[in-house]
Short mmCIF file of C-alpha atoms in Angstrom, two decimals:
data_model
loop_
_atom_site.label_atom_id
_atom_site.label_comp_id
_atom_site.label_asym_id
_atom_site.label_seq_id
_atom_site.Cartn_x
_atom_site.Cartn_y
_atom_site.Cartn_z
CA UNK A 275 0.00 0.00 0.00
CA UNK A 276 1.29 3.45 -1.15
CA UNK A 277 2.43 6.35 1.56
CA UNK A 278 -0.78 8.08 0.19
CA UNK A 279 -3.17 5.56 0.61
CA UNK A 280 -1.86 5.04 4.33
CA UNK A 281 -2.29 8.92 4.43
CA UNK A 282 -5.99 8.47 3.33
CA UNK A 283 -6.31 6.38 5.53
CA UNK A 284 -5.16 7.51 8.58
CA UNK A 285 -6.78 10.89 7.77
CA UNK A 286 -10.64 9.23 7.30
CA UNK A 287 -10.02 6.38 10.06
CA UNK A 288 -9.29 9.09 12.69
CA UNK A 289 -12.61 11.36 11.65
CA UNK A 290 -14.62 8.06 11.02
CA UNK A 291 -16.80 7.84 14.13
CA UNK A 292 -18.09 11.74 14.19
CA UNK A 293 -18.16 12.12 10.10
CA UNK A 294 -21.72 12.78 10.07
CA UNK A 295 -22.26 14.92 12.74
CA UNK A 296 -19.58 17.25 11.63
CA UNK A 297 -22.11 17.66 8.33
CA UNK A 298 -25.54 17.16 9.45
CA UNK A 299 -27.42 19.17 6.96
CA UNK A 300 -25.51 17.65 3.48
CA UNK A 301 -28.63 15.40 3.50
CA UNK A 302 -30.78 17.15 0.58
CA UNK A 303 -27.15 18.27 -1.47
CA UNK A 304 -26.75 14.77 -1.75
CA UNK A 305 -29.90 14.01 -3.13
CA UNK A 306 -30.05 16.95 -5.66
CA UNK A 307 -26.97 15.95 -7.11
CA UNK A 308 -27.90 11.89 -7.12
CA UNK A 309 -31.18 13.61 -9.14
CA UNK A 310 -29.24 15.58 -11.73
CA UNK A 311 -26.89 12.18 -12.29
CA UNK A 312 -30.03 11.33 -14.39
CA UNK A 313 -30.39 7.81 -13.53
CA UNK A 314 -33.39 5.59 -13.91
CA UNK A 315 -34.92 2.56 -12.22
CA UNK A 316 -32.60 -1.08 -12.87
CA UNK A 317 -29.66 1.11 -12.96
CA UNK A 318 -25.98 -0.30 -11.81
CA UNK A 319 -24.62 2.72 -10.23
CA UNK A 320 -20.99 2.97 -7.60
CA UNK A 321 -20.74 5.40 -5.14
CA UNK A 322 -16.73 5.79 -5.21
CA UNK A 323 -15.11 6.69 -2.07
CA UNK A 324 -18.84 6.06 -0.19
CA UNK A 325 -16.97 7.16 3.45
CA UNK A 326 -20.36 6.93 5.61
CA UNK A 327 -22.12 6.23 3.10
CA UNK A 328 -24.30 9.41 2.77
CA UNK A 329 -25.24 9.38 -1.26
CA UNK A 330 -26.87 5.36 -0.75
CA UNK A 331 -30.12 6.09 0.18
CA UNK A 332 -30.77 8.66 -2.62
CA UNK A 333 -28.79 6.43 -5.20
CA UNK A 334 -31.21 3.37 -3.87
CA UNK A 335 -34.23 5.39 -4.26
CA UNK A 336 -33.41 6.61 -7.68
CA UNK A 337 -32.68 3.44 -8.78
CA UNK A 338 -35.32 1.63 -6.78
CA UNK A 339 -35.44 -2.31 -5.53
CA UNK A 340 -34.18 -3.55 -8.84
CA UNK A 341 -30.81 -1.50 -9.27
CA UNK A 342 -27.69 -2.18 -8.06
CA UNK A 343 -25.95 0.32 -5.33
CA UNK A 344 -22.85 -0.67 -4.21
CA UNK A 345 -20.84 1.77 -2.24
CA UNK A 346 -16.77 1.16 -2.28
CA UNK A 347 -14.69 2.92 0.27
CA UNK A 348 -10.88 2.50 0.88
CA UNK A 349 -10.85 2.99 5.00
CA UNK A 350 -12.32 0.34 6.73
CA UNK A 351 -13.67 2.64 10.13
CA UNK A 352 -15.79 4.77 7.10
CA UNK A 353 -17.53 1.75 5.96
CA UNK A 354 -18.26 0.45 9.58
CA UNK A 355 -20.06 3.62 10.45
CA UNK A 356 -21.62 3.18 7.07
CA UNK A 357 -22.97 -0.07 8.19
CA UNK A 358 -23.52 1.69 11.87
CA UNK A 359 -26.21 3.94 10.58
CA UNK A 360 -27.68 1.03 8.66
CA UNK A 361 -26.56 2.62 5.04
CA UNK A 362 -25.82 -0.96 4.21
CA UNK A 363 -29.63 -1.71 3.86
CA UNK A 364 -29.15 0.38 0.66
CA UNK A 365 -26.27 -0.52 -1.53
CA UNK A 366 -23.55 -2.97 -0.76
CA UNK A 367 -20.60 -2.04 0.99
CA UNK A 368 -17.09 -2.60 -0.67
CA UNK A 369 -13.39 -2.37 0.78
CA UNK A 370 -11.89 -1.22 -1.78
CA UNK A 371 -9.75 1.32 -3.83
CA UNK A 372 -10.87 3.00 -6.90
CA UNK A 373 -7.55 2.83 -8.42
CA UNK A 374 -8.64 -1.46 -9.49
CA UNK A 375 -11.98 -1.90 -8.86
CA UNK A 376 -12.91 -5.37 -8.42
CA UNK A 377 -15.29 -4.95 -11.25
CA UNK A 378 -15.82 -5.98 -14.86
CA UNK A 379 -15.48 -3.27 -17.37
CA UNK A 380 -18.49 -1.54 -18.50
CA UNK A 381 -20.49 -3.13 -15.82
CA UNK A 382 -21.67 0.13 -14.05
CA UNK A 383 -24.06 2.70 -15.90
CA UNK A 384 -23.08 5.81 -13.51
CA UNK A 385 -20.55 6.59 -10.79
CA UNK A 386 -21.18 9.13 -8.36
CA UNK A 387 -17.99 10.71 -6.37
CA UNK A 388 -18.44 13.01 -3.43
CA UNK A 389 -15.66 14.72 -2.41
CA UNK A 390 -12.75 12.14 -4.09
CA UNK A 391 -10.98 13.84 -6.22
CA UNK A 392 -8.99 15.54 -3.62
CA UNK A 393 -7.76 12.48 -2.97
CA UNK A 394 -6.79 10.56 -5.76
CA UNK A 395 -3.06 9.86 -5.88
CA UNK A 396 -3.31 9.43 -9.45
CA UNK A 397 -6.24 10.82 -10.56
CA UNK A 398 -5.88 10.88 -14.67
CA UNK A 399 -5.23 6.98 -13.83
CA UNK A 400 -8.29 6.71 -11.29
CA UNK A 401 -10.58 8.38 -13.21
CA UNK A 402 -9.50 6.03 -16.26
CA UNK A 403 -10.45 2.94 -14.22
CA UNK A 404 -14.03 4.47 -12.96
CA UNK A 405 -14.16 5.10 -16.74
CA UNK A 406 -13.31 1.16 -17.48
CA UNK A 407 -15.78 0.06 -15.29
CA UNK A 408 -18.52 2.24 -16.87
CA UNK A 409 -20.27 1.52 -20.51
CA UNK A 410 -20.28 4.14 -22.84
CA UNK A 411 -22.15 6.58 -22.70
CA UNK A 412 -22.62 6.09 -18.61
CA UNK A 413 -22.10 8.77 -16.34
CA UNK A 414 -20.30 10.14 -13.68
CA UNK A 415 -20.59 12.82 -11.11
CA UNK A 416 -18.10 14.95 -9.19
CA UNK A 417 -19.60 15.99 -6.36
CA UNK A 418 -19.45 18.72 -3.07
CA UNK A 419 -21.53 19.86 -0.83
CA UNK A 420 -20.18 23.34 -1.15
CA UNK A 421 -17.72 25.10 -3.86
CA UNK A 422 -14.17 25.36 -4.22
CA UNK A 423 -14.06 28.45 -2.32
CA UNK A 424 -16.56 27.73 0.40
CA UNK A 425 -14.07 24.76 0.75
CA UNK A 426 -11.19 26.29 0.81
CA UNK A 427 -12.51 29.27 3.55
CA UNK A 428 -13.23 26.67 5.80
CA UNK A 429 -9.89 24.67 5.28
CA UNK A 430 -8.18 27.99 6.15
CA UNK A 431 -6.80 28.02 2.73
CA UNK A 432 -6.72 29.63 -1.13
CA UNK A 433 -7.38 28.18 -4.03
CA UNK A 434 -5.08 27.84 -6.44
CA UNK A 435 -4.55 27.86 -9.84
CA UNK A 436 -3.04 23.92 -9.96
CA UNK A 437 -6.57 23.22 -8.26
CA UNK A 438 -7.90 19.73 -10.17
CA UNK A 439 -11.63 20.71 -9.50
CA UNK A 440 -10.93 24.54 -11.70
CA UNK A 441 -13.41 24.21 -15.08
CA UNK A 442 -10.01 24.69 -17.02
CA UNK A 443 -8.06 21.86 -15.11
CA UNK A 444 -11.24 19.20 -14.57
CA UNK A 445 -12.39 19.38 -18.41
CA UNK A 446 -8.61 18.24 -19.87
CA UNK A 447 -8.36 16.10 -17.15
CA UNK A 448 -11.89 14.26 -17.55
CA UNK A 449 -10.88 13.88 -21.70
CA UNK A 450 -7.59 12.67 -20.77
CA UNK A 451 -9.44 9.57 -18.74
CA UNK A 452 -11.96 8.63 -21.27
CA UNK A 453 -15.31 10.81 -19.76
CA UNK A 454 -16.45 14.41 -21.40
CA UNK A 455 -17.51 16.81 -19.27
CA UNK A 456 -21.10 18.15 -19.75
CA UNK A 457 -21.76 20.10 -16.95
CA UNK A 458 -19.89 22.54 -14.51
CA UNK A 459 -21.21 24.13 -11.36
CA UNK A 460 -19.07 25.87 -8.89
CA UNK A 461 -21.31 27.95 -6.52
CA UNK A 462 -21.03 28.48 -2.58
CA UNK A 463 -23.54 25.99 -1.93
CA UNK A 464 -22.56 23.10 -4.24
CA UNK A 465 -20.12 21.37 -6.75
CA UNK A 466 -20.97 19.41 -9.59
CA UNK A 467 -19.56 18.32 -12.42
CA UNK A 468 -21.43 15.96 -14.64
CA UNK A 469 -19.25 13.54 -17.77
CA UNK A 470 -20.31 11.16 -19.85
CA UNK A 471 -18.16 8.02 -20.66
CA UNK A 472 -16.99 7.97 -24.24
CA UNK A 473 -17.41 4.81 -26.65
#
């Protein structure tokens, strides 16, 4: 295991237990971006780097009791509490790191990603194997519960012009991995960006 998964990691393991309390109202952000991810009942959707497990229930309901949900997390303690506040009854919970999915390729029709990009070691690589394990024309969304800046005031920090999630950074980087970006929002209150895999 690489330095920065260990980092990842130690990071998530430590904030595990009180992850959802620090971010009790992302309830209905979740649930308007799972809506604008356009998917349909049947669906085979992954929620990639699930943590607690917050996006399941809206990905279950929008897929309803004949889709597949399956929520894949690379820190164990994330996917316990997962299972703790009974997230589990809505998608199936998966150790495991985006980077080689234990999936077949083009088995997914969406992937939804809340707040993983940050924290891909590799992510021109990562996003290429979220894109293997989608069919084309499949979907994936990049998700926050606030913007780039919102983020960044409360991580005491600036953005800066390297940042992945900038319009003019994300769009090369999504063509580079095999999706095409077809939407961009960047406001206070949200991020989205919404690709489509290419055939």
């Amino acid at each position: 295991m690489s330095d920065d998964h260990t980092r990842v990691q130690e990071f998530f393991t430590a904030r595990a237990a009180g992850w959802d309390g620090r971010f009790p109202d992302d309830g209905p952000a979740y649930a308007a971006a799972v809506a604008d991810l356009g998917l349909r009942a049947g669906d085979r959707v992954l929620d990639a780097g699930c943590g607690t497990g917050r996006a399941l229930p809206p990905l279950r309901a929008a897929v309803g009791p004949s889709g597949v949900v399956v929520g894949a997390d690379l820190t164990p303690a994330m996917l316990q509490a997962a299972t703790r506040a009974g997230r589990d009854r809505d998608g199936r919970l998966l150790l495991a790191d985006v980077s080689a999915l234990p999936l077949r390729s083009g088995s997914l029709d969406a992937v939804f990603a809340a707040g993983l990009i940050a924290h891909l070691p590799r992510p021109a690589d990562n996003l290429r194997e979220l894109a293997r394990a989608v069919r084309p024309d499949g979907t994936l969304a990049l998700f926050h519960p606030i913007g780039r800046a919102a983020l960044a005031a409360r991580q005491g920090r600036r953005i800066t012009s390297d940042d992945l999630r900038a319009e003019a950074n994300l769009g090369p980087l999504l063509a580079r991995s095999g999706w095409r970006m077809t939407s961009y929002t960047d406001a206070d209150a949200r991020f989205l960006a919404l690709a489509v895999r290419e055939s």
